[in-house]
Amino acid sequence: MSHKLSEVRIKNFRSCIDADLKLSGYTPLIGYNNAGKSNALTAIQWLLRKTSLDTKDFFNPASSVEVEGIIDGISQDILDQMAENHRSSIVNYISDGKLRVRRVQTTPNAKVATINISVWNEAAQDWVPNPNGIDNALKSLLPEPIRIGAMENAAEDASKAKSTTTIGKLLSEFLEPVKTAHGTELAGHLSEVSRRISSDGDMRFGELAVIDQNVNQKIDDLFPGMSLKLHFDTPTFDELIKSGSIKVYENQNQGRDFSSYGHGAQRSIQMALIQHLAEVKRGAGANLSTTLLLIDEPELYLHPFAVEQIRQALLALSQNGYQVVLSTHSAQMVTSEQAKSSLLIRKCNQRGTYARTRLSDAIQMIVPDSTHQMEQLFSLSHSTQVLFSEQVILTEGKTELRLLPYIFERISGKTLGQEKLALVAQSGVRDTRKSLEILGAMDLPAKAIVDLDYAYTGAVSDGFLQTNDPDINASKLILQRLEQQGLITLHTNGLPKNGVVKAAKAFEIFANEPDAVIHIENLHNRLKAKCIWVWTKGAIEAHIGTTSKDELAWAQFKALVDTNGLQTTCPEPNTLTDLVQWLST
């Protein structure tokens, strides 16, 4: 994509009190119902399509609605392709390839003619209202967006394909090659029709002349000297497109109106047109303009496989002259590659609708120029959960991933999803601090669950605990005693390593020493205050009573709990209850 709308700021529009949106070529807007995703799409549409807003569009009717956008990537090559009058309207306002524009409506129901657009003058550090020719210049860069709403008006939209509707715009896109190839031929045919039915046609049908004559005899009695001729306008090619419609055929039967089908079929047909548009545009080469495609829930009513096909079609369009911004409730519309540029849309009483910091921006804030955290947090499976949650739970073990959802539901009576919690496996416990900081920068609350060894290693290197922490020092004395007894093997730093037993088992042995309990509890509580839960018995397996980390052990644990309950099955049931309560707060 040569240029795009890279940033939009929305003020006082519906639920958007003051919202900043950073946009990419393909930008999913992810949020719960009524968060304001559709309002954001409508505001973007209004920036590029001047209409008069009424009272319901103003969050506060006493203040103006303002939508500001930055068009980025306007190269000299693009300027050279523009018509001279369009280029001259904007060239003096472009800075570093960016053009900053703003549309303002001061009062509800204002006249459309008064709703102009301003451009930012970087040199003067001020807005320039309505420069001569600005609207047409903008249209050459960003034509009127194609908006595909949810299903409320889909049937009307498809069966009455006017120029302002989704189907009308898509038909116009499809038929442009037809117009190029056959415009002259069709114009000739239409001219022949006009000669036969227009009032001044030189080959008018005789029947029309007879009607004219009979009517004029009666008019002459009432208004001498006055006469009439029947006249029928012949449509142009563009007008034919505007009047186009869609008929649906099944098994070669007679075509039925689009509106006679259910929402699933209607949405499938809409999205099939989008897929075809992607194929038409793929490989079509560079284009002066970038068309915004604004879609509400493209996955609505579609089969999971169809959702993936639509996602790929939209991605293809985003690389061939279109910028795609969509609202979605489906993780299938967001792969790990798009997770970094997705916007988490939220709404609260104080801020109204707003976008949380993007993952890509949060990563650059915490670990600049690093791709590791992106790979760790947002593999396909991770993005499915994290982007649709209100709190993230980071964990390092497979057993937690498999059993914590089950344990959480058994204790709380709710699923992690119902509590809007995402359970995410870290690629390594050493990522804990950075992961928490990245999610914190996204304004996405997060907690981590770690094994006991983290309290003595990672927590120190991450700066959560001091190297000379008294509880760590006291713990090392106990560990030395256990080594002297031949039960474990220690590094030179005084911490367990693989030897007599594996390091993980050594921490479990240590946790069972009576004089170690107080020190472990102290470390546990201090780290819990920093949103990190430490398994005080070493690892989760010691708390639930399993001896291995495999599918058989997990299945046996669930079977025992289903039969006997958690209290009887688990050696440490109270710890699990405390964990669930901590995660829920």
Coordinates of C-alpha atoms in Angstrom, one line a residue, residues 6-524:
S6 CA -2.3 6.1 9.7
E7 CA -4.0 7.8 12.7
V8 CA -7.4 9.1 13.5
R9 CA -8.5 11.2 16.5
I10 CA -12.2 11.4 17.3
K11 CA -13.7 14.0 19.6
N12 CA -17.3 14.2 20.9
F13 CA -18.7 11.7 18.3
R14 CA -21.3 9.4 19.9
S15 CA -19.4 7.4 22.6
C16 CA -16.0 8.7 21.5
I17 CA -15.2 11.5 23.8
D18 CA -11.6 11.7 22.8
A19 CA -10.3 8.6 21.1
D20 CA -7.0 8.1 19.3
L21 CA -6.8 5.2 16.8
K22 CA -3.5 4.1 15.1
L23 CA -4.3 2.3 11.9
S24 CA -2.4 0.0 9.7
G25 CA -3.2 -1.5 6.3
Y26 CA -5.3 -4.2 8.0
T27 CA -6.7 -3.1 11.4
P28 CA -9.0 -5.2 13.5
L29 CA -11.0 -3.4 16.2
I30 CA -11.6 -5.8 19.0
G31 CA -13.9 -5.2 21.9
Y32 CA -17.0 -6.3 23.7
N33 CA -20.6 -5.4 22.6
N34 CA -21.4 -1.7 22.9
A35 CA -17.7 -0.7 23.3
G36 CA -18.0 1.7 20.4
K37 CA -16.3 -0.1 17.5
S38 CA -19.0 0.8 15.0
N39 CA -19.0 4.4 16.2
A40 CA -15.2 4.6 15.4
L41 CA -15.8 3.2 11.9
T42 CA -18.6 5.7 11.3
A43 CA -16.4 8.6 12.4
I44 CA -13.7 7.5 10.0
Q45 CA -16.3 7.4 7.2
W46 CA -17.5 10.9 8.1
L47 CA -14.0 12.3 7.9
L48 CA -13.9 11.3 4.2
R49 CA -17.6 11.6 3.4
K50 CA -19.2 14.9 4.3
T51 CA -22.7 14.5 5.8
S52 CA -24.6 16.5 8.4
L53 CA -24.7 14.9 11.9
D54 CA -27.7 15.1 14.1
T55 CA -28.1 15.4 17.9
K56 CA -27.6 11.7 18.5
D57 CA -24.2 11.8 16.9
F58 CA -22.9 14.4 19.5
F59 CA -21.7 13.1 22.8
N60 CA -22.2 16.6 24.1
P61 CA -24.5 18.7 21.8
A62 CA -23.0 21.9 23.3
S63 CA -19.5 21.0 21.8
S64 CA -18.3 20.4 18.3
V65 CA -17.6 17.0 16.7
E66 CA -14.1 16.8 15.4
V67 CA -12.4 14.0 13.5
E68 CA -8.8 14.4 12.6
G69 CA -6.7 12.1 10.4
I70 CA -3.2 11.8 9.2
I71 CA -2.6 10.5 5.7
D72 CA 0.8 8.9 5.6
G73 CA 3.1 7.8 2.8
I74 CA 2.3 10.5 0.2
S75 CA 5.4 10.2 -1.9
Q76 CA 6.6 12.5 -4.7
D77 CA 5.6 9.7 -7.2
I78 CA 2.0 9.9 -5.9
L79 CA 2.0 13.7 -6.2
D80 CA 3.4 13.5 -9.7
Q81 CA 0.5 11.3 -10.7
M82 CA -2.1 13.7 -9.4
A83 CA -3.9 16.2 -11.6
E84 CA -2.1 19.6 -11.3
N85 CA -5.1 21.4 -9.7
H86 CA -5.4 18.6 -7.1
R87 CA -1.7 18.5 -6.4
S88 CA -1.5 22.3 -5.9
S89 CA -4.3 22.1 -3.3
I90 CA -2.2 19.9 -0.9
V91 CA 1.4 20.0 -1.8
N92 CA 2.2 23.0 0.5
Y93 CA 0.7 21.2 3.5
I94 CA 2.6 17.9 3.2
S95 CA 5.3 17.3 5.7
D96 CA 7.5 14.2 5.7
G97 CA 5.0 12.5 3.4
K98 CA 2.1 13.2 5.8
L99 CA -1.0 15.3 5.3
R100 CA -3.0 16.1 8.5
V101 CA -6.7 16.9 7.9
R102 CA -9.6 17.7 10.2
R103 CA -13.4 17.9 9.8
V104 CA -15.5 19.8 12.3
Q105 CA -19.2 20.2 12.8
T106 CA -20.1 22.8 15.4
T107 CA -23.8 22.1 15.9
P108 CA -26.2 19.3 15.2
N109 CA -28.1 19.3 11.9
A110 CA -25.8 21.9 10.4
K111 CA -26.0 22.6 6.7
V112 CA -23.7 20.3 4.7
A113 CA -22.2 23.2 2.9
T114 CA -20.9 24.6 6.2
I115 CA -19.1 21.3 7.2
N116 CA -15.7 21.8 5.6
I117 CA -12.4 20.2 6.1
S118 CA -9.2 21.9 7.3
V119 CA -5.5 21.0 6.7
W120 CA -2.6 21.5 9.1
N121 CA 0.1 24.0 8.1
E122 CA 3.3 22.7 9.7
A123 CA 5.2 25.9 9.0
A124 CA 2.6 28.2 10.6
Q125 CA 1.6 25.6 13.2
D126 CA -2.1 26.2 12.5
W127 CA -5.1 24.9 10.7
V128 CA -6.0 26.3 7.3
P129 CA -9.8 26.1 6.8
N130 CA -11.1 24.7 3.5
P131 CA -8.2 25.4 1.1
N132 CA -9.4 25.7 -2.5
G133 CA -10.0 22.3 -4.1
I134 CA -9.2 20.3 -1.0
D135 CA -12.2 18.0 -1.2
N136 CA -11.4 16.8 -4.7
A137 CA -7.7 16.5 -3.9
L138 CA -8.5 14.3 -0.9
K139 CA -10.8 12.2 -3.0
S140 CA -8.0 11.5 -5.4
L141 CA -5.9 10.1 -2.5
L142 CA -8.7 8.5 -0.4
P143 CA -12.0 8.1 -2.3
E144 CA -15.3 7.8 -0.4
P145 CA -15.0 4.7 1.8
I146 CA -16.9 1.5 1.2
R147 CA -18.8 0.7 4.4
I148 CA -20.2 -2.7 5.0
G149 CA -22.4 -2.7 8.1
A150 CA -23.8 -5.5 10.1
M151 CA -26.9 -7.3 8.8
E152 CA -29.6 -4.7 9.7
N153 CA -29.9 -3.3 6.1
A154 CA -28.1 -6.0 4.1
A155 CA -31.2 -7.1 2.2
E156 CA -32.1 -3.6 1.2
D157 CA -28.5 -2.8 0.4
A158 CA -28.1 -5.7 -1.9
S159 CA -31.5 -5.6 -3.7
K160 CA -31.4 -1.8 -4.2
A161 CA -27.8 -1.2 -5.3
K162 CA -27.7 2.6 -5.3
S163 CA -24.4 4.4 -5.7
T164 CA -24.1 5.0 -1.9
T165 CA -24.7 1.4 -0.8
T166 CA -22.1 -1.3 -0.4
I167 CA -23.3 -3.4 -3.3
G168 CA -23.5 -0.3 -5.6
K169 CA -19.9 0.6 -4.8
L170 CA -18.7 -3.0 -5.3
L171 CA -20.6 -3.3 -8.6
S172 CA -18.9 -0.1 -9.7
E173 CA -15.5 -1.6 -8.8
F174 CA -16.3 -4.8 -10.7
L175 CA -17.7 -3.2 -13.8
E176 CA -15.0 -0.6 -14.4
P177 CA -13.3 -3.0 -16.8
V178 CA -16.6 -3.6 -18.6
K179 CA -17.1 0.1 -18.9
T180 CA -13.6 0.5 -20.4
A181 CA -14.0 -2.4 -22.8
H182 CA -17.6 -1.9 -23.9
G183 CA -18.5 1.7 -22.9
T184 CA -18.5 3.0 -26.5
E185 CA -20.5 0.0 -27.7
L186 CA -23.0 0.3 -25.0
A187 CA -23.3 4.0 -25.5
G188 CA -24.2 3.3 -29.1
H189 CA -27.0 0.9 -28.1
L190 CA -28.3 3.4 -25.5
S191 CA -28.3 6.1 -28.2
E192 CA -30.4 3.8 -30.4
V193 CA -32.9 3.4 -27.5
S194 CA -32.9 7.2 -26.9
R195 CA -33.7 7.8 -30.6
R196 CA -36.9 5.7 -30.2
I197 CA -38.2 6.9 -26.8
S198 CA -37.0 10.4 -26.2
S199 CA -39.1 13.4 -27.1
D200 CA -36.7 14.6 -29.8
G201 CA -35.8 11.1 -31.1
D202 CA -35.6 10.9 -34.9
M203 CA -36.9 7.3 -34.8
R204 CA -39.6 7.6 -32.2
F205 CA -42.0 4.7 -31.9
G206 CA -45.2 5.4 -33.8
E207 CA -47.3 4.4 -30.8
L208 CA -45.8 7.3 -28.8
A209 CA -46.6 9.7 -31.6
V210 CA -50.2 8.5 -31.5
I211 CA -50.5 9.0 -27.8
D212 CA -49.0 12.5 -28.1
Q213 CA -51.5 13.4 -30.8
N214 CA -54.5 12.2 -28.9
V215 CA -53.5 14.0 -25.7
N216 CA -52.6 17.2 -27.5
Q217 CA -56.1 17.4 -29.0
K218 CA -57.5 17.6 -25.5
I219 CA -54.9 20.0 -24.3
D220 CA -55.6 22.4 -27.2
D221 CA -59.2 22.7 -26.1
L222 CA -58.0 23.9 -22.7
F223 CA -54.7 25.7 -23.5
P224 CA -54.5 26.7 -27.2
G225 CA -51.0 26.7 -28.6
M226 CA -49.6 24.3 -26.0
S227 CA -48.6 20.7 -26.8
L228 CA -46.6 17.9 -25.2
K229 CA -44.5 14.8 -26.1
L230 CA -43.9 11.8 -23.9
H231 CA -40.2 11.6 -23.0
F232 CA -38.2 8.8 -21.5
D233 CA -34.6 9.4 -20.3
T234 CA -32.1 6.8 -21.4
P235 CA -29.8 5.8 -18.5
T236 CA -26.0 6.2 -18.8
F237 CA -23.7 3.3 -18.0
D238 CA -23.1 4.7 -14.5
E239 CA -26.9 5.0 -13.9
L240 CA -27.3 1.4 -15.0
I241 CA -24.9 0.3 -12.3
K242 CA -26.8 2.4 -9.7
S243 CA -30.0 0.6 -10.5
G244 CA -28.4 -2.8 -10.5
S245 CA -29.7 -5.6 -8.2
I246 CA -28.8 -9.1 -7.2
K247 CA -30.8 -12.2 -8.0
V248 CA -30.0 -15.5 -6.3
Y249 CA -30.5 -18.8 -8.1
E250 CA -30.7 -22.3 -6.7
N251 CA -30.6 -25.5 -8.8
Q252 CA -31.4 -23.5 -12.0
N253 CA -34.7 -22.3 -10.5
Q254 CA -36.1 -18.9 -11.1
G255 CA -34.1 -16.2 -9.4
R256 CA -35.2 -14.9 -6.0
D257 CA -34.6 -11.6 -4.3
F258 CA -31.6 -11.4 -2.0
S259 CA -33.9 -10.4 0.8
S260 CA -35.8 -13.7 0.7
Y261 CA -32.8 -15.5 2.1
G262 CA -31.6 -15.8 5.7
H263 CA -28.9 -13.7 7.3
G264 CA -26.3 -16.4 6.8
A265 CA -26.9 -16.6 3.1
Q266 CA -27.0 -12.8 2.8
R267 CA -23.7 -12.3 4.6
S268 CA -22.1 -15.1 2.6
I269 CA -23.1 -13.4 -0.7
Q270 CA -21.8 -10.0 0.6
M271 CA -18.5 -11.5 1.6
A272 CA -18.3 -13.5 -1.7
L273 CA -18.4 -10.2 -3.5
I274 CA -15.5 -9.0 -1.3
Q275 CA -13.5 -12.1 -2.1
H276 CA -14.0 -11.5 -5.8
L277 CA -13.0 -7.9 -5.4
A278 CA -9.7 -9.1 -3.8
E279 CA -9.1 -11.4 -6.8
V280 CA -9.8 -8.6 -9.2
K281 CA -7.4 -6.3 -7.5
R282 CA -4.7 -8.8 -6.7
G283 CA -1.7 -8.0 -8.9
A284 CA -3.5 -5.1 -10.5
G285 CA -0.4 -2.9 -9.9
A286 CA 0.0 0.5 -8.2
N287 CA -2.9 2.9 -8.0
L288 CA -3.0 6.6 -7.1
S289 CA -5.8 6.2 -4.6
T290 CA -6.3 4.0 -1.5
T291 CA -9.9 3.0 -0.8
L292 CA -10.9 2.5 2.8
L293 CA -13.0 -0.6 3.4
L294 CA -14.8 -0.3 6.7
I295 CA -16.5 -3.5 7.8
D296 CA -18.7 -4.4 10.8
E297 CA -18.2 -8.0 11.9
P298 CA -17.3 -9.6 8.6
E299 CA -17.5 -13.0 10.3
L300 CA -21.2 -12.6 11.1
Y301 CA -23.3 -15.7 10.4
L302 CA -20.4 -17.4 8.5
H303 CA -19.0 -20.9 8.9
P304 CA -15.5 -21.0 10.5
F305 CA -13.9 -22.1 7.3
A306 CA -15.6 -19.2 5.5
V307 CA -14.3 -16.8 8.1
E308 CA -10.8 -17.8 7.3
Q309 CA -11.4 -17.3 3.6
I310 CA -12.8 -13.8 4.2
R311 CA -9.9 -12.9 6.4
Q312 CA -7.5 -13.9 3.6
A313 CA -9.5 -11.9 1.0
L314 CA -9.4 -8.8 3.2
L315 CA -5.7 -9.2 3.8
A316 CA -5.2 -9.5 0.0
L317 CA -7.2 -6.3 -0.5
S318 CA -5.1 -4.5 2.1
Q319 CA -2.1 -5.2 -0.1
N320 CA -3.7 -4.1 -3.3
G321 CA -5.0 -0.5 -3.0
Y322 CA -7.3 -0.9 0.0
Q323 CA -7.0 -0.1 3.6
V324 CA -9.1 -2.4 5.7
V325 CA -10.5 -1.4 9.1
L326 CA -12.9 -3.9 10.7
S327 CA -14.7 -4.6 13.9
T328 CA -14.7 -8.2 15.0
H329 CA -15.7 -10.6 17.8
S330 CA -13.8 -13.5 16.1
A331 CA -10.3 -14.6 16.9
Q332 CA -10.2 -16.2 13.4
M333 CA -10.1 -12.7 12.0
V334 CA -6.8 -12.0 13.8
T335 CA -3.7 -14.2 13.2
S336 CA -0.5 -13.7 15.1
E337 CA 0.8 -11.5 12.3
Q338 CA -2.1 -9.0 12.7
A339 CA -2.2 -9.1 16.5
K340 CA 0.5 -6.5 16.8
S341 CA -1.6 -3.9 14.9
S342 CA -5.0 -4.8 16.4
L343 CA -6.8 -2.2 18.5
L344 CA -8.4 -3.3 21.7
I345 CA -11.5 -1.0 22.0
R346 CA -12.9 -0.4 25.4
K347 CA -15.4 2.0 27.0
C348 CA -15.7 3.5 30.4
N349 CA -17.8 6.3 31.9
Q350 CA -14.8 8.7 32.3
R351 CA -13.1 8.2 28.9
G352 CA -16.0 6.9 26.7
T353 CA -14.7 4.7 23.8
Y354 CA -10.9 4.5 23.6
A355 CA -8.2 2.2 22.2
R356 CA -5.6 0.6 24.3
T357 CA -2.0 0.8 23.3
R358 CA -1.2 -1.6 20.4
L359 CA 1.0 -4.5 21.1
S360 CA 3.6 -3.3 18.6
D361 CA 3.8 0.1 20.4
A362 CA 3.9 -1.5 23.8
I363 CA 6.8 -3.7 22.8
Q364 CA 8.8 -0.8 21.5
M365 CA 8.2 1.0 24.8
I366 CA 9.5 -1.9 26.9
V367 CA 12.0 -3.8 24.6
P368 CA 12.8 -1.6 21.6
D369 CA 13.5 -3.3 18.3
S370 CA 12.8 -6.8 19.8
T371 CA 10.7 -9.4 18.1
H372 CA 11.0 -12.0 20.8
Q373 CA 8.1 -10.8 23.0
M374 CA 5.9 -10.7 19.9
E375 CA 6.7 -14.3 19.1
Q376 CA 6.2 -15.3 22.7
L377 CA 2.9 -13.6 23.5
F378 CA 1.2 -13.8 20.2
S379 CA 1.5 -17.1 18.5
L380 CA -1.9 -18.0 16.9
S381 CA -3.2 -19.6 20.0
H382 CA -2.1 -16.8 22.3
S383 CA -3.7 -14.0 20.2
T384 CA -7.0 -15.9 20.2
Q385 CA -7.2 -15.4 24.0
V386 CA -5.3 -12.3 24.9
L387 CA -6.9 -9.9 22.4
F388 CA -10.4 -10.9 23.7
S389 CA -9.7 -10.8 27.4
E390 CA -9.7 -8.2 30.2
Q391 CA -6.9 -9.8 32.2
V392 CA -4.0 -12.1 31.2
I393 CA -2.7 -14.9 33.3
L394 CA 0.9 -15.9 32.4
T395 CA 2.1 -19.3 33.2
E396 CA 5.2 -21.4 32.5
G397 CA 4.0 -24.9 32.7
K398 CA 1.9 -27.3 30.5
T399 CA 0.0 -28.6 33.6
E400 CA -1.3 -25.1 34.4
L401 CA -2.4 -24.7 30.8
R402 CA -4.3 -28.0 30.8
L403 CA -5.7 -28.1 34.3
L404 CA -6.1 -24.5 35.6
P405 CA -9.2 -23.9 33.4
Y406 CA -10.8 -27.0 34.9
I407 CA -9.7 -26.2 38.5
F408 CA -10.9 -22.6 38.1
E409 CA -14.4 -23.7 37.0
R410 CA -14.7 -26.3 39.7
I411 CA -13.9 -23.8 42.4
S412 CA -15.5 -20.6 41.1
G413 CA -18.4 -22.1 39.1
K414 CA -17.4 -19.9 36.1
T415 CA -15.1 -20.5 33.2
L416 CA -12.0 -18.3 32.6
G417 CA -13.8 -17.0 29.5
Q418 CA -16.8 -15.9 31.6
E419 CA -14.4 -14.0 33.8
K420 CA -12.7 -12.6 30.7
L421 CA -9.4 -14.1 31.7
A422 CA -6.8 -15.4 29.2
L423 CA -4.4 -18.1 30.1
V424 CA -1.1 -17.7 28.2
A425 CA 2.0 -19.9 28.3
Q426 CA 5.3 -18.0 28.4
S427 CA 8.1 -19.3 26.3
G428 CA 10.2 -19.1 29.5
V429 CA 9.9 -17.9 33.0
R430 CA 12.6 -15.4 32.5
D431 CA 10.2 -13.4 30.3
T432 CA 7.9 -12.7 33.3
R433 CA 8.9 -9.1 34.0
K434 CA 9.0 -8.0 30.4
S435 CA 5.7 -9.8 29.6
L436 CA 4.0 -8.1 32.6
E437 CA 5.4 -4.7 31.5
I438 CA 4.3 -5.1 27.9
L439 CA 0.8 -6.0 28.9
G440 CA 0.8 -3.2 31.4
A441 CA 1.8 -0.7 28.7
M442 CA -1.2 -2.0 26.8
D443 CA -3.4 -1.2 29.8
L444 CA -4.1 -4.9 30.0
P445 CA -4.0 -6.2 33.6
A446 CA -1.8 -9.3 33.9
K447 CA -0.7 -11.8 36.6
A448 CA 1.9 -14.5 36.4
I449 CA 2.0 -18.0 38.0
V450 CA 5.5 -19.4 38.5
D451 CA 7.3 -22.3 40.1
L452 CA 9.1 -21.9 43.4
D453 CA 12.6 -21.7 41.8
Y454 CA 11.6 -18.3 40.3
A455 CA 11.5 -16.7 43.7
Y456 CA 15.2 -17.4 44.1
T457 CA 16.4 -16.8 40.5
G458 CA 14.1 -14.9 38.1
A459 CA 12.6 -12.7 40.8
V460 CA 16.0 -11.5 41.8
S461 CA 17.3 -10.9 38.2
D462 CA 14.0 -9.2 37.3
G463 CA 14.4 -6.9 40.3
F464 CA 11.3 -8.0 42.2
L465 CA 13.5 -9.2 45.1
Q466 CA 16.9 -8.2 46.4
T467 CA 19.9 -10.5 46.1
N468 CA 20.5 -10.2 49.9
D469 CA 16.9 -10.8 50.8
P470 CA 16.8 -12.2 54.3
D471 CA 14.4 -15.0 53.4
I472 CA 16.5 -16.0 50.4
N473 CA 19.6 -16.1 52.6
A474 CA 17.8 -18.2 55.2
S475 CA 16.5 -20.5 52.6
K476 CA 20.1 -21.1 51.3
L477 CA 21.2 -22.3 54.7
I478 CA 18.4 -24.9 54.7
L479 CA 19.4 -25.9 51.2
Q480 CA 23.0 -26.4 52.4
R481 CA 21.8 -28.6 55.1
L482 CA 19.9 -30.8 52.6
E483 CA 22.9 -31.0 50.4
Q484 CA 25.0 -32.1 53.4
Q485 CA 22.4 -34.8 54.0
G486 CA 23.0 -36.0 50.5
L487 CA 19.4 -35.2 49.4
I488 CA 20.1 -32.5 46.8
T489 CA 22.9 -30.9 44.8
L490 CA 23.6 -27.2 44.7
H491 CA 25.3 -24.7 42.4
T492 CA 28.1 -22.5 43.7
N493 CA 25.4 -19.8 44.2
G494 CA 23.7 -22.0 46.8
L495 CA 20.7 -23.0 44.7
P496 CA 19.6 -26.4 43.5
K497 CA 20.9 -28.0 40.2
N498 CA 20.4 -31.4 38.6
G499 CA 22.4 -34.0 40.5
V500 CA 21.2 -36.4 43.2
V501 CA 17.8 -35.4 42.1
K502 CA 16.6 -32.9 39.4
A503 CA 16.5 -29.3 40.5
A504 CA 12.7 -29.1 40.4
K505 CA 12.5 -32.1 42.8
A506 CA 15.2 -30.4 45.0
F507 CA 12.9 -27.4 45.4
E508 CA 10.0 -29.7 46.3
I509 CA 12.1 -31.4 49.0
F510 CA 13.1 -28.0 50.3
A511 CA 9.5 -26.8 50.4
N512 CA 8.6 -29.7 52.7
E513 CA 11.1 -28.7 55.4
P514 CA 9.2 -27.2 58.3
D515 CA 11.7 -24.4 58.9
A516 CA 11.5 -23.4 55.2
V517 CA 7.7 -22.8 55.2
I518 CA 7.9 -19.3 56.8
H519 CA 10.5 -18.1 54.4
I520 CA 8.7 -19.4 51.3
E521 CA 5.4 -17.8 52.5
N522 CA 7.2 -14.5 53.0
L523 CA 8.5 -14.6 49.4
H524 CA 5.2 -15.8 48.1

